[in-house]
Structures are given as structure tokens and as C-alpha cells.
């Protein structure tokens, strides 16, 4: 699970949405605002709501652009009192401030998997200069004497209270960092914008001197060291907002242990319990379970500063989730019956071991409350299991609800006691075969659908699956009669029409930030809901490419909101202005497209990354398509210089995106040096690939290998196919065949275009590599695989987004991307990604599904 997605699940049952939408719309108790957020502001003051924050400042006050600012933290139970006192102080002294306006938002910012660098920040106060900063910090420390709040990791704490300080920006300014991401900025002494670093450690910019009044507090911070603890920390295993988990050795005995750290008032669970409370719960549970071979033993506990530590037995083995890459037969293109039978036998045995471990825990009266694939350690010989992470555990008599849980195993809210663990064991039965149980909170009846799919692939006893489905669906509303899906993905054009209806039904035309729900990237930067990758532009593009009815309302919405694009909107193809401009030109709005293009030309490009997703490669392709060829060549020149510094591989973020830019410019200009640059860029990405089982070629990310369209080898294969039309290269030809093999797995964890099965459908529908792996049956197999992920939305075919906790309608992660991929399969590749138009195949081959005679993809122009 990628941290952060869970926070975007509360505001809407079906789609990712920003947490602040709850309080913005006043949705029940979660949406309730603090009294200070509802009160009228004093005369001469103005208020402004921006995301999680409510800002107030004197109308006539001019603040500096950056400087030392004050953050005040708070617990849930003292936040409103702290807010009232700080607000009164600021109003009295005419000092601008902002605050998190609701208990719910404060909770999410301090939750276990919240952003560690931002956690704890409840109020921000903006002093006019260093002298006022000193006075305000001292005054607020006195005003809030005795109050507690979480330590803000990015800041320097004033004494031992809730007041913290850091140097940073006061205004919304942005620049590109060394990865090419748009980030908050401050100005260096030369006036150049540089990243305003906000990591989980206190630091000052190199040119800023620490004021004398802060030195005693820095000295106090440095006085707390690891020198006096009886352990030597060897490595970190994991970090969360609640603290770290480390491998250590006891100095006196040399025994290897696991040290678990807990920060007070931080890392909140659903019931408000902080990390320290949960660490004490874990110790209590493990001591109750002492002597069981399926749980770790407690070795020690101690406090350092105000951080609490629990030392536990180090358990040898591997987490159960790691066995999928090693064992699961559906990672192969065509697993043989013997492999399926052997895996089934193994899965049934492992499940029985886990079941026995849970029964042993229950026999001691303990509810585990957090059973999932990552919390089950399997011994190296696979003969035993140990359950890990008991911070959510409770005695059965407590009747405590589940407060910390993996999204793929979280029980319905009405489950209590041992029923919580029984639900997780039922999910495990299905997840061992088809690990898509994160879809159950969207629709519990997906359990029966996945059980049917598992039974169709594996020789697993049907009773084993049916018992799991019965447990999962206990007390759930009855399913509608008939097949689970309204239409199979491969049944084109019926599937297209059903997806279009789902997309249309999801529209939110009254919102300013988005028209169609998509990935959480919609809320990461200004203008995210307008973009090609994650917003309205991408959905409109997919509709037009697949011959769907025009999204007139969405088109008008996009035109209205691009009259004055939100300040800070990135420039990129998939995340910003370039992609919106390119889409609008293709939709027949060249004037608006050129207006947006001019905005990109007016922005400095020096610090922009060279990639396709957000950087110069995508910008250059869009500008060239809009007739701004000189600007595109300038992008190519800057991109070529930056090639050696590209840290990643793949189409979106690696050197393959620049290769695509060089290739398209070569086709326009005939300059063979551009073709040479394309070849060099492709070689750079191939150098980052490794061979896997069955001769597959995948991108090596160090801790995993990636076959996907966005950041994996299949995206490289797309551009290698285009390059092959111009020049023969022996290494490239070999790689093309090996990348086809990487697109043959029977199972992919997600459906999305850039990180899932849809990307494989699109690639196999387009590639010119002949022979096995690219035939009609191979494309059909990947289309059928999409059915595993599909979930009905208002009776129509839809797909979940990244992390599969909510549906998405966008191009990069959701239903629009699946629509484009299926349209590509049904139209011999004529529905395609931007700047990757259809290729001439060695021979024509019929495509899965049928296309209505009047289905015409968006008109090709400017070499698309």
C-alpha cells in the first residue's frame, strides 16, 4: 500500500477525494468545524480557505515572502482550547495565522500513515521579522504552558511545549526540484527559487543563520542521543508517523532484536490512540501470548527523551506477501496444471498454519485485529508462521473495534471481537489465489466474483472459497440477480458504452477542482483535476479516441477553467498546461490551446526535468504538435543535456520519454543527430533493465522489477517499436522480443493504463513484434484479466484506481485508461496514447471485439 491513499477514502464511498471536502460540505460529525472556524473575523481582517487550512490575516498587513515561522501542535483533546488562545493572541497583536479547522482534519494529519514532515502542524503563525518571531514564540510558550502536542519533526521545538519553529516560505511559490517535481519554493540570496525542503528533520537553508534565541533549543535537541541505550541499531525496517521499526543488537549479549519506536501524541489510530498507547497495548498483548511459537517474545522496553521503545524477539523468515513473486503461477503467461496444483496445495497449507496461529491467539483471549499478508512471517523452510504487529490487539472482553487495518483485510464496521479476525482469514483464503481483496470495501459482492475466478484457474476445493464468501458477505445486502459485471470488458462496443455511462454518471460539474473523479494526484498540485493524466482533459481524450459521444459539458467546464488556469499549475504533458493545451487543440479549440502554450513559454525551463510525464520531453512534443517547432527544438536541446542525470527508467519518468521527443522531431526535420540521440536515450533505459524468469526484460528498480507501461519495460518497448521503423539495431530487436514476454503474465495487481493490465492490452494491440505473445489470443487473455479488477458503478462497467481502494475515471489510473486500451484492441491500435500513433504491422490481425461502423477515433493530426 502506498501511504496517503487511505486518507482520501473518507470523503466519498466510491471515489478518492480530498479530506477537507468533509468539513467543506459539513458531512456529519466528521465535517464539524471548530468554533473559531465558524466565528466572524474581526473588522479589518480577511479569511481564506485553502485545502486543509483556514487562513486569517489583517487586510493592510504585508508579510515577507519567507522567514522564520511558528507552528503550534495540539492533541485532539486540547486543540480547540489551544486554537482559542492562539487566535486571541494573534487578533490582539495583528499577526497573520492559519489553522486546521476541524478535529477530523487534525486527526488525519496526525494519523499513523500521515506525511511525517507535515504531521503535528495545527497552527501556523507568521511573524513580520526575527525580532517579532522571538517575542511571539516566547509569548505563545507562556500562553500555552502545560499544554502537550506531538513533536513536529521538520521543526525546532521551543522548550518542551507545543511551540515549534522553522525557516520557510510564507507565500505560495513553486519551483522544480532535482527530480523534476514541482515543490514549494523559497528564494536564495540571488533571488533564485529553490526547493523549500520539508522533510522529517530540522534543517535550515545554507545561507540562513540560526538566530541566537533558538540556539539553546537546538542544543537541547542535540543533547538527546542513542549513546546511552543498551542497543546498537543496525538498520531501519519501516517508518510511519508513529515512529520507526529497527533491527538492533543488545550490547551486552549480542542478541538480535526488533526495536519498535513510538512518538507521543502522533501516529493516531481511528480511536485516537497515539503510538505510545498502541505500543503499550502491543506489549500487554504479547505478554499475554508469551510462550506461543506463533508470536514474538517481549525482551525489553525503555524511554529515550519522550520516545518509547519496545524490544522484541527477532523472527527469521519472510513476510507472506513476498511469496507471491516467488511462487504465484499467474505471473507466468500460461501456467501448466502441475504448477497450479502445487501452488494450490501450498496455499491451503499456509492458510491452515495461519488459521492455527490465530486460533492459538484466540485461545488466550486475544483478538489480533490486524491480520494481513505483511503481518504474517513465514519461516525459511515454510513449515511455520509467526504473527507480527500486535499494536491493534485487544482482549476479547474489551470489545474494541478495529482501529488500525490493512485496506485489503479491513472488516466491516459492525464486526467485533474474534469476528474481525475471522473476516481477515476469509479474505486471506481468496487473496492467496487472487490478491484483490482491497476491492471488498467498494463492493463486498466482489468476493464471490473473485472466488469464481480463483476456482476457474486453480484446483482449489470450492467449499474452501464458498466458506470465505459466506463469512465476507455475512449481513451484507443481497446481490442483484445475474452476472456480477454488467458487461465483460472484451465485449466491444457494449463495454465501451457501459464505461462511458459510468464516467458520465460520476461527473461533478458543480465543482471547480475537478469534473471527473480520479487519482489523488488531482489534489497534489494546482489544476490537477484539469489535466491529461488525472483530470478532465484525459477523460475527454479517451472518449474522443474511442468514438464515444462528445463530453460537451466537460469540454465547456474545461474551457471555462482554463481562461485563467489555477496559479501554480505545472507545465507538464500529463500533469499540467502542456497536456491540457494539446488536448484542447485536438478537440477543436486552437485559440485556447495557444494561450496555454504561451503560458508555458513564459515560464523558465532551466530546472524542469527532462521526462515525458511532467518535464521537457512532454512539453516539447506538445509544443511541436501546436506548431511551435523552435520551442520544441529548444526543449530537445535542454533534454539532451539532462539525459545523463535522469535517475529513473521508462516511458513517463525515464530516458524513453526524451527518446520519443527526439524521434518525432527527427521525423519532422530529417536531422539524423536526433535519431542518434533517441538511440542513446533508449540504450540508457535498457541498461537499467534486467532479465527475469522466462527471458522477460523488465526495469530494475533495485527492490523490484517493473514490466508496466509507465515506469516499466513495456513503455520502453513502445518507443523501440517506433524506432525500428527507422533504423535496425540488433540490441533493440532482441529487447523488443524480450519485452513482449514481459507483457504475458496472467495476473497484474492493478488494472490501470500506466501501472496495470490495461497498459499491456494497449501495448500488445500496437506492437509490431511478430510471433508468439502478440496474437489475438494473447491480447484477449489480457482483456479478460481486466474483468478481475472491474467493479460495477451504478450498473455500469468501471475500474478502480491506484491502490484499488476507490474507483477512478481518469486516464492514467482508471476507467478512461482502460477505455482507451480496450479501444486500441478493438480498432487495430487506432485509439492510442499521445504521440504514439498506430504502427504498420507485419500483417493484419483481427482484433478482439467488434467496432460499430461509425466508430471513428479522434482525427489524426500533427503526427499525434
PDB file of C-alpha atoms in Angstrom, residues 539-739:
ATOM      1  CA  UNK A 539     -11.173  11.628 -19.983  1.00  0.00           C
ATOM      2  CA  UNK A 540     -12.228  13.774 -22.948  1.00  0.00           C
ATOM      3  CA  UNK A 541      -9.277  12.453 -24.942  1.00  0.00           C
ATOM      4  CA  UNK A 542     -10.200   8.806 -24.224  1.00  0.00           C
ATOM      5  CA  UNK A 543     -13.849   9.416 -25.120  1.00  0.00           C
ATOM      6  CA  UNK A 544     -12.917  11.014 -28.434  1.00  0.00           C
ATOM      7  CA  UNK A 545     -10.313   8.385 -29.322  1.00  0.00           C
ATOM      8  CA  UNK A 546     -12.781   5.529 -28.858  1.00  0.00           C
ATOM      9  CA  UNK A 547     -15.647   7.056 -30.807  1.00  0.00           C
ATOM     10  CA  UNK A 548     -17.770   7.746 -27.730  1.00  0.00           C
ATOM     11  CA  UNK A 549     -20.273  10.608 -27.694  1.00  0.00           C
ATOM     12  CA  UNK A 550     -18.707  14.003 -27.121  1.00  0.00           C
ATOM     13  CA  UNK A 551     -18.387  15.120 -23.495  1.00  0.00           C
ATOM     14  CA  UNK A 552     -19.809  18.563 -24.255  1.00  0.00           C
ATOM     15  CA  UNK A 553     -20.462  19.577 -20.643  1.00  0.00           C
ATOM     16  CA  UNK A 554     -16.988  18.506 -19.564  1.00  0.00           C
ATOM     17  CA  UNK A 555     -15.465  20.297 -22.547  1.00  0.00           C
ATOM     18  CA  UNK A 556     -17.235  23.527 -21.622  1.00  0.00           C
ATOM     19  CA  UNK A 557     -16.166  23.082 -17.995  1.00  0.00           C
ATOM     20  CA  UNK A 558     -12.528  22.677 -19.084  1.00  0.00           C
ATOM     21  CA  UNK A 559     -12.676  25.724 -21.334  1.00  0.00           C
ATOM     22  CA  UNK A 560     -14.139  27.841 -18.540  1.00  0.00           C
ATOM     23  CA  UNK A 561     -11.446  26.839 -16.055  1.00  0.00           C
ATOM     24  CA  UNK A 562      -8.587  27.366 -18.463  1.00  0.00           C
ATOM     25  CA  UNK A 563      -9.454  31.009 -19.062  1.00  0.00           C
ATOM     26  CA  UNK A 564      -7.265  31.653 -16.025  1.00  0.00           C
ATOM     27  CA  UNK A 565      -5.578  28.386 -15.013  1.00  0.00           C
ATOM     28  CA  UNK A 566      -5.005  27.951 -11.280  1.00  0.00           C
ATOM     29  CA  UNK A 567      -1.783  29.588 -10.119  1.00  0.00           C
ATOM     30  CA  UNK A 568       0.978  27.036  -9.750  1.00  0.00           C
ATOM     31  CA  UNK A 569      -0.361  24.593 -12.340  1.00  0.00           C
ATOM     32  CA  UNK A 570       2.634  22.567 -13.599  1.00  0.00           C
ATOM     33  CA  UNK A 571       3.752  22.729 -17.225  1.00  0.00           C
ATOM     34  CA  UNK A 572       3.840  19.011 -17.989  1.00  0.00           C
ATOM     35  CA  UNK A 573       2.145  16.831 -20.562  1.00  0.00           C
ATOM     36  CA  UNK A 574       0.323  14.559 -18.135  1.00  0.00           C
ATOM     37  CA  UNK A 575       0.169  16.798 -15.065  1.00  0.00           C
ATOM     38  CA  UNK A 576      -0.126  20.303 -16.432  1.00  0.00           C
ATOM     39  CA  UNK A 577      -0.660  23.008 -19.030  1.00  0.00           C
ATOM     40  CA  UNK A 578       1.066  21.316 -21.996  1.00  0.00           C
ATOM     41  CA  UNK A 579      -1.239  18.312 -21.926  1.00  0.00           C
ATOM     42  CA  UNK A 580      -4.353  20.446 -21.467  1.00  0.00           C
ATOM     43  CA  UNK A 581      -3.330  22.673 -24.388  1.00  0.00           C
ATOM     44  CA  UNK A 582      -2.612  19.699 -26.635  1.00  0.00           C
ATOM     45  CA  UNK A 583      -5.974  18.104 -25.806  1.00  0.00           C
ATOM     46  CA  UNK A 584      -7.949  21.297 -26.378  1.00  0.00           C
ATOM     47  CA  UNK A 585      -6.306  21.767 -29.790  1.00  0.00           C
ATOM     48  CA  UNK A 586      -7.333  18.255 -30.789  1.00  0.00           C
ATOM     49  CA  UNK A 587     -10.854  18.915 -29.564  1.00  0.00           C
ATOM     50  CA  UNK A 588     -11.094  21.930 -31.873  1.00  0.00           C
ATOM     51  CA  UNK A 589     -10.067  24.833 -29.614  1.00  0.00           C
ATOM     52  CA  UNK A 590      -6.767  26.061 -31.101  1.00  0.00           C
ATOM     53  CA  UNK A 591      -7.027  29.580 -29.679  1.00  0.00           C
ATOM     54  CA  UNK A 592      -7.249  28.400 -26.075  1.00  0.00           C
ATOM     55  CA  UNK A 593      -4.537  25.821 -26.761  1.00  0.00           C
ATOM     56  CA  UNK A 594      -2.138  28.514 -27.935  1.00  0.00           C
ATOM     57  CA  UNK A 595      -2.977  30.717 -24.955  1.00  0.00           C
ATOM     58  CA  UNK A 596      -1.966  27.900 -22.624  1.00  0.00           C
ATOM     59  CA  UNK A 597       1.124  27.177 -24.706  1.00  0.00           C
ATOM     60  CA  UNK A 598       2.186  30.793 -24.333  1.00  0.00           C
ATOM     61  CA  UNK A 599       1.972  30.407 -20.563  1.00  0.00           C
ATOM     62  CA  UNK A 600       4.436  27.520 -20.763  1.00  0.00           C
ATOM     63  CA  UNK A 601       6.765  29.615 -22.910  1.00  0.00           C
ATOM     64  CA  UNK A 602       6.698  32.405 -20.339  1.00  0.00           C
ATOM     65  CA  UNK A 603       7.894  30.110 -17.538  1.00  0.00           C
ATOM     66  CA  UNK A 604      11.636  29.405 -17.023  1.00  0.00           C
ATOM     67  CA  UNK A 605      12.568  25.854 -18.057  1.00  0.00           C
ATOM     68  CA  UNK A 606      16.019  25.593 -16.522  1.00  0.00           C
ATOM     69  CA  UNK A 607      15.012  23.384 -13.584  1.00  0.00           C
ATOM     70  CA  UNK A 608      12.383  21.266 -15.320  1.00  0.00           C
ATOM     71  CA  UNK A 609      13.117  17.534 -15.512  1.00  0.00           C
ATOM     72  CA  UNK A 610      13.622  16.047 -18.995  1.00  0.00           C
ATOM     73  CA  UNK A 611      10.892  13.394 -18.674  1.00  0.00           C
ATOM     74  CA  UNK A 612       7.657  12.834 -20.601  1.00  0.00           C
ATOM     75  CA  UNK A 613       5.197  12.948 -17.709  1.00  0.00           C
ATOM     76  CA  UNK A 614       5.979  16.351 -16.212  1.00  0.00           C
ATOM     77  CA  UNK A 615       9.037  17.631 -17.996  1.00  0.00           C
ATOM     78  CA  UNK A 616      10.702  18.856 -21.147  1.00  0.00           C
ATOM     79  CA  UNK A 617      10.064  15.806 -23.332  1.00  0.00           C
ATOM     80  CA  UNK A 618       6.296  16.054 -22.938  1.00  0.00           C
ATOM     81  CA  UNK A 619       6.394  19.836 -23.188  1.00  0.00           C
ATOM     82  CA  UNK A 620       8.427  19.660 -26.411  1.00  0.00           C
ATOM     83  CA  UNK A 621       6.096  17.136 -28.018  1.00  0.00           C
ATOM     84  CA  UNK A 622       3.044  19.242 -27.191  1.00  0.00           C
ATOM     85  CA  UNK A 623       4.617  22.473 -28.435  1.00  0.00           C
ATOM     86  CA  UNK A 624       5.779  20.832 -31.659  1.00  0.00           C
ATOM     87  CA  UNK A 625       2.280  19.489 -32.251  1.00  0.00           C
ATOM     88  CA  UNK A 626       0.914  23.014 -31.733  1.00  0.00           C
ATOM     89  CA  UNK A 627       3.203  24.366 -34.441  1.00  0.00           C
ATOM     90  CA  UNK A 628       5.822  25.848 -32.113  1.00  0.00           C
ATOM     91  CA  UNK A 629       8.705  23.953 -33.627  1.00  0.00           C
ATOM     92  CA  UNK A 630      11.525  26.249 -32.485  1.00  0.00           C
ATOM     93  CA  UNK A 631      10.395  25.937 -28.871  1.00  0.00           C
ATOM     94  CA  UNK A 632      10.229  22.162 -29.282  1.00  0.00           C
ATOM     95  CA  UNK A 633      13.821  22.084 -30.561  1.00  0.00           C
ATOM     96  CA  UNK A 634      14.869  24.139 -27.554  1.00  0.00           C
ATOM     97  CA  UNK A 635      13.199  21.526 -25.329  1.00  0.00           C
ATOM     98  CA  UNK A 636      15.121  18.831 -27.179  1.00  0.00           C
ATOM     99  CA  UNK A 637      18.412  20.642 -26.639  1.00  0.00           C
ATOM    100  CA  UNK A 638      17.802  21.044 -22.895  1.00  0.00           C
ATOM    101  CA  UNK A 639      16.603  17.444 -22.683  1.00  0.00           C
ATOM    102  CA  UNK A 640      19.725  16.099 -24.387  1.00  0.00           C
ATOM    103  CA  UNK A 641      21.938  17.910 -21.884  1.00  0.00           C
ATOM    104  CA  UNK A 642      19.972  16.453 -18.964  1.00  0.00           C
ATOM    105  CA  UNK A 643      19.962  12.822 -20.163  1.00  0.00           C
ATOM    106  CA  UNK A 644      22.933  11.713 -18.015  1.00  0.00           C
ATOM    107  CA  UNK A 645      21.153  12.918 -14.875  1.00  0.00           C
ATOM    108  CA  UNK A 646      17.864  11.024 -15.332  1.00  0.00           C
ATOM    109  CA  UNK A 647      17.564   8.799 -12.234  1.00  0.00           C
ATOM    110  CA  UNK A 648      14.765   6.509 -13.423  1.00  0.00           C
ATOM    111  CA  UNK A 649      13.816   4.384 -16.418  1.00  0.00           C
ATOM    112  CA  UNK A 650      10.686   4.018 -18.522  1.00  0.00           C
ATOM    113  CA  UNK A 651       8.331   5.966 -20.749  1.00  0.00           C
ATOM    114  CA  UNK A 652       6.994   8.508 -18.252  1.00  0.00           C
ATOM    115  CA  UNK A 653       9.956   9.252 -15.994  1.00  0.00           C
ATOM    116  CA  UNK A 654      12.990   7.742 -17.705  1.00  0.00           C
ATOM    117  CA  UNK A 655      15.039   8.354 -20.844  1.00  0.00           C
ATOM    118  CA  UNK A 656      12.442   6.709 -23.099  1.00  0.00           C
ATOM    119  CA  UNK A 657      10.238   9.829 -22.984  1.00  0.00           C
ATOM    120  CA  UNK A 658      13.083  12.002 -24.319  1.00  0.00           C
ATOM    121  CA  UNK A 659      13.737   9.306 -26.943  1.00  0.00           C
ATOM    122  CA  UNK A 660      10.162   9.755 -28.131  1.00  0.00           C
ATOM    123  CA  UNK A 661      10.677  13.522 -28.421  1.00  0.00           C
ATOM    124  CA  UNK A 662      13.908  13.066 -30.417  1.00  0.00           C
ATOM    125  CA  UNK A 663      12.230  10.500 -32.663  1.00  0.00           C
ATOM    126  CA  UNK A 664       9.236  12.679 -33.514  1.00  0.00           C
ATOM    127  CA  UNK A 665      11.462  15.703 -34.178  1.00  0.00           C
ATOM    128  CA  UNK A 666      13.662  13.561 -36.423  1.00  0.00           C
ATOM    129  CA  UNK A 667      10.578  12.585 -38.415  1.00  0.00           C
ATOM    130  CA  UNK A 668       9.760  16.262 -38.906  1.00  0.00           C
ATOM    131  CA  UNK A 669      13.246  17.631 -39.569  1.00  0.00           C
ATOM    132  CA  UNK A 670      15.181  14.687 -41.011  1.00  0.00           C
ATOM    133  CA  UNK A 671      18.102  15.554 -38.699  1.00  0.00           C
ATOM    134  CA  UNK A 672      19.805  12.205 -38.086  1.00  0.00           C
ATOM    135  CA  UNK A 673      21.543  13.526 -34.969  1.00  0.00           C
ATOM    136  CA  UNK A 674      18.111  13.448 -33.320  1.00  0.00           C
ATOM    137  CA  UNK A 675      17.771   9.782 -34.250  1.00  0.00           C
ATOM    138  CA  UNK A 676      21.199   9.199 -32.699  1.00  0.00           C
ATOM    139  CA  UNK A 677      20.005  10.918 -29.521  1.00  0.00           C
ATOM    140  CA  UNK A 678      16.907   8.708 -29.470  1.00  0.00           C
ATOM    141  CA  UNK A 679      19.087   5.608 -29.731  1.00  0.00           C
ATOM    142  CA  UNK A 680      21.333   6.812 -26.901  1.00  0.00           C
ATOM    143  CA  UNK A 681      18.343   7.527 -24.667  1.00  0.00           C
ATOM    144  CA  UNK A 682      16.837   4.090 -25.310  1.00  0.00           C
ATOM    145  CA  UNK A 683      20.150   2.403 -24.516  1.00  0.00           C
ATOM    146  CA  UNK A 684      20.279   4.259 -21.212  1.00  0.00           C
ATOM    147  CA  UNK A 685      16.933   2.806 -20.211  1.00  0.00           C
ATOM    148  CA  UNK A 686      17.798  -0.686 -21.444  1.00  0.00           C
ATOM    149  CA  UNK A 687      20.905  -0.510 -19.261  1.00  0.00           C
ATOM    150  CA  UNK A 688      18.537  -0.235 -16.292  1.00  0.00           C
ATOM    151  CA  UNK A 689      16.681  -3.414 -17.259  1.00  0.00           C
ATOM    152  CA  UNK A 690      17.298  -6.985 -16.115  1.00  0.00           C
ATOM    153  CA  UNK A 691      16.224 -10.398 -17.343  1.00  0.00           C
ATOM    154  CA  UNK A 692      13.674 -12.308 -15.331  1.00  0.00           C
ATOM    155  CA  UNK A 693      12.076 -15.719 -15.461  1.00  0.00           C
ATOM    156  CA  UNK A 694      11.247 -16.939 -18.952  1.00  0.00           C
ATOM    157  CA  UNK A 695      13.574 -14.442 -20.614  1.00  0.00           C
ATOM    158  CA  UNK A 696      11.449 -11.394 -19.789  1.00  0.00           C
ATOM    159  CA  UNK A 697      13.066  -7.965 -19.800  1.00  0.00           C
ATOM    160  CA  UNK A 698      11.940  -5.612 -17.033  1.00  0.00           C
ATOM    161  CA  UNK A 699      13.084  -2.358 -15.453  1.00  0.00           C
ATOM    162  CA  UNK A 700      15.151  -2.940 -12.318  1.00  0.00           C
ATOM    163  CA  UNK A 701      14.133  -0.554  -9.528  1.00  0.00           C
ATOM    164  CA  UNK A 702      16.535  -2.105  -7.032  1.00  0.00           C
ATOM    165  CA  UNK A 703      13.898  -3.745  -4.847  1.00  0.00           C
ATOM    166  CA  UNK A 704      11.521  -4.910  -7.586  1.00  0.00           C
ATOM    167  CA  UNK A 705      11.327  -5.275 -11.355  1.00  0.00           C
ATOM    168  CA  UNK A 706       8.675  -3.487 -13.395  1.00  0.00           C
ATOM    169  CA  UNK A 707       7.063  -4.516 -16.702  1.00  0.00           C
ATOM    170  CA  UNK A 708       4.472  -1.726 -16.871  1.00  0.00           C
ATOM    171  CA  UNK A 709       3.731   0.915 -19.481  1.00  0.00           C
ATOM    172  CA  UNK A 710       4.519   3.958 -17.347  1.00  0.00           C
ATOM    173  CA  UNK A 711       7.689   3.057 -15.451  1.00  0.00           C
ATOM    174  CA  UNK A 712       8.466  -0.413 -16.772  1.00  0.00           C
ATOM    175  CA  UNK A 713       9.844  -2.177 -19.813  1.00  0.00           C
ATOM    176  CA  UNK A 714       6.618  -2.201 -21.845  1.00  0.00           C
ATOM    177  CA  UNK A 715       6.778   1.597 -22.173  1.00  0.00           C
ATOM    178  CA  UNK A 716      10.340   1.254 -23.455  1.00  0.00           C
ATOM    179  CA  UNK A 717       9.083  -1.377 -25.898  1.00  0.00           C
ATOM    180  CA  UNK A 718       6.505   1.064 -27.273  1.00  0.00           C
ATOM    181  CA  UNK A 719       9.219   3.508 -28.379  1.00  0.00           C
ATOM    182  CA  UNK A 720      11.569   0.724 -29.518  1.00  0.00           C
ATOM    183  CA  UNK A 721       8.799  -0.303 -31.928  1.00  0.00           C
ATOM    184  CA  UNK A 722       8.705   3.233 -33.338  1.00  0.00           C
ATOM    185  CA  UNK A 723      12.487   3.400 -33.602  1.00  0.00           C
ATOM    186  CA  UNK A 724      12.547   0.113 -35.533  1.00  0.00           C
ATOM    187  CA  UNK A 725      10.678   1.786 -38.377  1.00  0.00           C
ATOM    188  CA  UNK A 726      13.717   3.999 -38.996  1.00  0.00           C
ATOM    189  CA  UNK A 727      16.840   2.058 -38.104  1.00  0.00           C
ATOM    190  CA  UNK A 728      17.823  -1.547 -37.375  1.00  0.00           C
ATOM    191  CA  UNK A 729      19.662  -2.119 -34.106  1.00  0.00           C
ATOM    192  CA  UNK A 730      20.463  -5.674 -33.019  1.00  0.00           C
ATOM    193  CA  UNK A 731      20.231  -4.953 -29.295  1.00  0.00           C
ATOM    194  CA  UNK A 732      16.922  -3.163 -29.719  1.00  0.00           C
ATOM    195  CA  UNK A 733      15.462  -6.016 -31.754  1.00  0.00           C
ATOM    196  CA  UNK A 734      16.373  -8.557 -29.073  1.00  0.00           C
ATOM    197  CA  UNK A 735      14.925  -6.305 -26.378  1.00  0.00           C
ATOM    198  CA  UNK A 736      11.640  -5.946 -28.253  1.00  0.00           C
ATOM    199  CA  UNK A 737      11.063  -9.701 -28.188  1.00  0.00           C
ATOM    200  CA  UNK A 738      12.022  -9.935 -24.521  1.00  0.00           C
ATOM    201  CA  UNK A 739       9.673  -7.075 -23.606  1.00  0.00           C
TER     202      UNK A 739
END
